[in-house]
Amino acid sequence: MTVFSILGVTLGVAALIIVLSVMGGFEQDLKGKMLRGQPHLEILAENPILGFSLNDVPLDQLKTAIRDGHGFSPFTQGDVVIKQGKHLAAVNLVGVDTKFDNSMWAFHETVVDGDLESINENHRPLLSLEENRSSFPGIMLGEGVAGQLGADLGDEVTILSPQAASGAVLFSGGTITRTYVVTAIFRSRIFTYDSKWAVVRLEEGRKFMPDYDPYLDIENFVTGIAVNADDPYDVDGIVSRLKAQFGQLNFRTWKDANSALLFALQLEKYTMGAILMLIVLVAVFSISGTMMMTVFHKKTQVCLMRSLGMTQKDIARLYMFQGGTIGFLGILLGLALGLGVCFILHESRYIDMPANLNSIRGLPVKFLPFEYAVICIMAFMLTVLGALYPALTASRQNPSSGLRYS
């Protein structure tokens, strides 16, 4: 029975270590994609839709205020509809300036056809049969958007702006539709970006801001400024400093943009840990039951030791030591088994993942020393508590009654 009690603790501890390590690996992989796919910090106007002027908030002033940041890049952003032939796609149109470092965006260095610099030039549609056909600005599409539209390099697409006000179009030159030529396609392997993003140069993106007029070009209006922090996990410190100096602006970190998903990951991790801890709890009841049987069968020996001079504390300490030994051995074996399986999963290249997870080659594993320590301590405390009642029962045995019937 003692062997089965040890095995129960072993399996419980091993299951906790393996599951939390794999979940931690998935969490780390997902956070890595978040940090590669979007800026660590976005500096926005009080009304993010309207944007703000770079003449009022110069980039040099922001760079001075953010000492532990890099990759400053102004951008525009808006919801538009792209049309190619009979196909339509609702996308997020992003305007960027290629003179700046755009490494924080998902499309950077993920171009599979064409190149990002091509959006700075005008191009003639590849299949145009007219010699004097006009040229149009370039646009880069996510692979999913291009597939939805059936568009390829050199194809002509039209952007429709649902945000353009009729008054702005009639009196100040606002844009409802504009034609572009597909000059690049990117594949970031992040579904949100590949299926929803299109990229144009900053001046073109500005034309799809609400209530556009030439004044926005003069004042260098942008939706925001993207910044990468040297330490993305300490981005809140940068925000607190900026709020004191630029109270008229808003700030959105990568944590804010993904707050619901991050909370769900943490909740799932703790919930799974609590559920698996029940395995250890069942093992603790097994230990308690095994020790109660030992107390019953060894009643005579316990009474004999009492009559030879051992105190109640000595008997209780003896049984507590037995319970602690069972727990310690189970925890030690469970730790070895759990870490061994995690190492095999970490090094394995033979686990087939679903096709839609093509960016993950195997089960991701993250080794979590602190969590392992917490698991071992909690499991040991539970096993000691499980041994407490049998130990107290044994210590309260009456020596005379035990020896009388022996």
mmCIF file with all atom_site columns, N, CA and C in Angstrom, residues 338-361:
data_model
loop_
_atom_site.group_PDB
_atom_site.id
_atom_site.type_symbol
_atom_site.label_atom_id
_atom_site.label_alt_id
_atom_site.label_comp_id
_atom_site.label_asym_id
_atom_site.label_entity_id
_atom_site.label_seq_id
_atom_site.pdbx_PDB_ins_code
_atom_site.Cartn_x
_atom_site.Cartn_y
_atom_site.Cartn_z
_atom_site.occupancy
_atom_site.B_iso_or_equiv
_atom_site.pdbx_formal_charge
_atom_site.auth_seq_id
_atom_site.auth_comp_id
_atom_site.auth_asym_id
_atom_site.auth_atom_id
_atom_site.pdbx_PDB_model_num
ATOM 1  N N  . GLY A 1 338 ? 8.495  14.162 -14.282 1.00 0.00 ? 338 GLY A N  1
ATOM 2  C CA . GLY A 1 338 ? 7.955  15.330 -14.973 1.00 0.00 ? 338 GLY A CA 1
ATOM 3  C C  . GLY A 1 338 ? 9.013  16.055 -15.780 1.00 0.00 ? 338 GLY A C  1
ATOM 4  N N  . LEU A 1 339 ? 10.178 16.305 -15.171 1.00 0.00 ? 339 LEU A N  1
ATOM 5  C CA . LEU A 1 339 ? 11.254 16.991 -15.881 1.00 0.00 ? 339 LEU A CA 1
ATOM 6  C C  . LEU A 1 339 ? 11.782 16.151 -17.033 1.00 0.00 ? 339 LEU A C  1
ATOM 7  N N  . GLY A 1 340 ? 11.821 14.830 -16.838 1.00 0.00 ? 340 GLY A N  1
ATOM 8  C CA . GLY A 1 340 ? 12.268 13.952 -17.919 1.00 0.00 ? 340 GLY A CA 1
ATOM 9  C C  . GLY A 1 340 ? 11.353 14.018 -19.124 1.00 0.00 ? 340 GLY A C  1
ATOM 10 N N  . VAL A 1 341 ? 10.036 13.960 -18.883 1.00 0.00 ? 341 VAL A N  1
ATOM 11 C CA . VAL A 1 341 ? 9.075  14.049 -19.993 1.00 0.00 ? 341 VAL A CA 1
ATOM 12 C C  . VAL A 1 341 ? 9.157  15.421 -20.654 1.00 0.00 ? 341 VAL A C  1
ATOM 13 N N  . CYS A 1 342 ? 9.276  16.485 -19.848 1.00 0.00 ? 342 CYS A N  1
ATOM 14 C CA . CYS A 1 342 ? 9.385  17.838 -20.411 1.00 0.00 ? 342 CYS A CA 1
ATOM 15 C C  . CYS A 1 342 ? 10.630 17.965 -21.285 1.00 0.00 ? 342 CYS A C  1
ATOM 16 N N  . PHE A 1 343 ? 11.739 17.376 -20.848 1.00 0.00 ? 343 PHE A N  1
ATOM 17 C CA . PHE A 1 343 ? 12.969 17.444 -21.645 1.00 0.00 ? 343 PHE A CA 1
ATOM 18 C C  . PHE A 1 343 ? 12.794 16.692 -22.967 1.00 0.00 ? 343 PHE A C  1
ATOM 19 N N  . ILE A 1 344 ? 12.138 15.535 -22.909 1.00 0.00 ? 344 ILE A N  1
ATOM 20 C CA . ILE A 1 344 ? 11.898 14.762 -24.136 1.00 0.00 ? 344 ILE A CA 1
ATOM 21 C C  . ILE A 1 344 ? 11.006 15.551 -25.097 1.00 0.00 ? 344 ILE A C  1
ATOM 22 N N  . LEU A 1 345 ? 9.944  16.177 -24.563 1.00 0.00 ? 345 LEU A N  1
ATOM 23 C CA . LEU A 1 345 ? 9.059  16.981 -25.401 1.00 0.00 ? 345 LEU A CA 1
ATOM 24 C C  . LEU A 1 345 ? 9.793  18.180 -25.989 1.00 0.00 ? 345 LEU A C  1
ATOM 25 N N  . HIS A 1 346 ? 10.666 18.774 -25.180 1.00 0.00 ? 346 HIS A N  1
ATOM 26 C CA . HIS A 1 346 ? 11.413 19.950 -25.636 1.00 0.00 ? 346 HIS A CA 1
ATOM 27 C C  . HIS A 1 346 ? 12.370 19.607 -26.769 1.00 0.00 ? 346 HIS A C  1
ATOM 28 N N  . GLU A 1 347 ? 12.979 18.420 -26.675 1.00 0.00 ? 347 GLU A N  1
ATOM 29 C CA . GLU A 1 347 ? 13.969 18.028 -27.678 1.00 0.00 ? 347 GLU A CA 1
ATOM 30 C C  . GLU A 1 347 ? 13.378 17.216 -28.820 1.00 0.00 ? 347 GLU A C  1
ATOM 31 N N  . SER A 1 348 ? 12.123 16.786 -28.672 1.00 0.00 ? 348 SER A N  1
ATOM 32 C CA . SER A 1 348 ? 11.541 15.893 -29.672 1.00 0.00 ? 348 SER A CA 1
ATOM 33 C C  . SER A 1 348 ? 11.241 16.632 -30.963 1.00 0.00 ? 348 SER A C  1
ATOM 34 N N  . ARG A 1 349 ? 11.461 15.967 -32.070 1.00 0.00 ? 349 ARG A N  1
ATOM 35 C CA . ARG A 1 349 ? 11.133 16.515 -33.401 1.00 0.00 ? 349 ARG A CA 1
ATOM 36 C C  . ARG A 1 349 ? 10.150 15.597 -34.132 1.00 0.00 ? 349 ARG A C  1
ATOM 37 N N  . TYR A 1 350 ? 9.498  14.702 -33.393 1.00 0.00 ? 350 TYR A N  1
ATOM 38 C CA . TYR A 1 350 ? 8.668  13.703 -34.034 1.00 0.00 ? 350 TYR A CA 1
ATOM 39 C C  . TYR A 1 350 ? 7.187  13.849 -33.683 1.00 0.00 ? 350 TYR A C  1
ATOM 40 N N  . ILE A 1 351 ? 6.823  14.967 -33.080 1.00 0.00 ? 351 ILE A N  1
ATOM 41 C CA . ILE A 1 351 ? 5.423  15.187 -32.713 1.00 0.00 ? 351 ILE A CA 1
ATOM 42 C C  . ILE A 1 351 ? 4.741  15.940 -33.841 1.00 0.00 ? 351 ILE A C  1
ATOM 43 N N  . ASP A 1 352 ? 3.746  15.339 -34.432 1.00 0.00 ? 352 ASP A N  1
ATOM 44 C CA . ASP A 1 352 ? 3.026  15.969 -35.530 1.00 0.00 ? 352 ASP A CA 1
ATOM 45 C C  . ASP A 1 352 ? 1.981  16.927 -34.968 1.00 0.00 ? 352 ASP A C  1
ATOM 46 N N  . MET A 1 353 ? 2.069  18.198 -35.375 1.00 0.00 ? 353 MET A N  1
ATOM 47 C CA . MET A 1 353 ? 1.112  19.205 -34.948 1.00 0.00 ? 353 MET A CA 1
ATOM 48 C C  . MET A 1 353 ? 0.085  19.411 -36.063 1.00 0.00 ? 353 MET A C  1
ATOM 49 N N  . PRO A 1 354 ? -1.114 19.899 -35.717 1.00 0.00 ? 354 PRO A N  1
ATOM 50 C CA . PRO A 1 354 ? -2.121 20.155 -36.750 1.00 0.00 ? 354 PRO A CA 1
ATOM 51 C C  . PRO A 1 354 ? -1.606 21.109 -37.823 1.00 0.00 ? 354 PRO A C  1
ATOM 52 N N  . ALA A 1 355 ? -2.127 20.934 -39.029 1.00 0.00 ? 355 ALA A N  1
ATOM 53 C CA . ALA A 1 355 ? -1.640 21.729 -40.163 1.00 0.00 ? 355 ALA A CA 1
ATOM 54 C C  . ALA A 1 355 ? -1.866 23.220 -39.962 1.00 0.00 ? 355 ALA A C  1
ATOM 55 N N  . ASN A 1 356 ? -2.962 23.601 -39.260 1.00 0.00 ? 356 ASN A N  1
ATOM 56 C CA . ASN A 1 356 ? -3.239 25.027 -39.070 1.00 0.00 ? 356 ASN A CA 1
ATOM 57 C C  . ASN A 1 356 ? -2.344 25.660 -38.017 1.00 0.00 ? 356 ASN A C  1
ATOM 58 N N  . LEU A 1 357 ? -1.470 24.860 -37.395 1.00 0.00 ? 357 LEU A N  1
ATOM 59 C CA . LEU A 1 357 ? -0.489 25.395 -36.463 1.00 0.00 ? 357 LEU A CA 1
ATOM 60 C C  . LEU A 1 357 ? 0.897  25.267 -37.076 1.00 0.00 ? 357 LEU A C  1
ATOM 61 N N  . ASN A 1 358 ? 1.007  25.676 -38.363 1.00 0.00 ? 358 ASN A N  1
ATOM 62 C CA . ASN A 1 358 ? 2.250  25.449 -39.078 1.00 0.00 ? 358 ASN A CA 1
ATOM 63 C C  . ASN A 1 358 ? 3.409  26.276 -38.543 1.00 0.00 ? 358 ASN A C  1
ATOM 64 N N  . SER A 1 359 ? 3.149  27.239 -37.687 1.00 0.00 ? 359 SER A N  1
ATOM 65 C CA . SER A 1 359 ? 4.243  28.008 -37.106 1.00 0.00 ? 359 SER A CA 1
ATOM 66 C C  . SER A 1 359 ? 4.807  27.333 -35.865 1.00 0.00 ? 359 SER A C  1
ATOM 67 N N  . ILE A 1 360 ? 4.159  26.243 -35.411 1.00 0.00 ? 360 ILE A N  1
ATOM 68 C CA . ILE A 1 360 ? 4.629  25.501 -34.237 1.00 0.00 ? 360 ILE A CA 1
ATOM 69 C C  . ILE A 1 360 ? 5.074  24.123 -34.703 1.00 0.00 ? 360 ILE A C  1
ATOM 70 N N  . ARG A 1 361 ? 6.349  23.810 -34.530 1.00 0.00 ? 361 ARG A N  1
ATOM 71 C CA . ARG A 1 361 ? 6.904  22.553 -35.039 1.00 0.00 ? 361 ARG A CA 1
ATOM 72 C C  . ARG A 1 361 ? 6.764  21.408 -34.044 1.00 0.00 ? 361 ARG A C  1
#
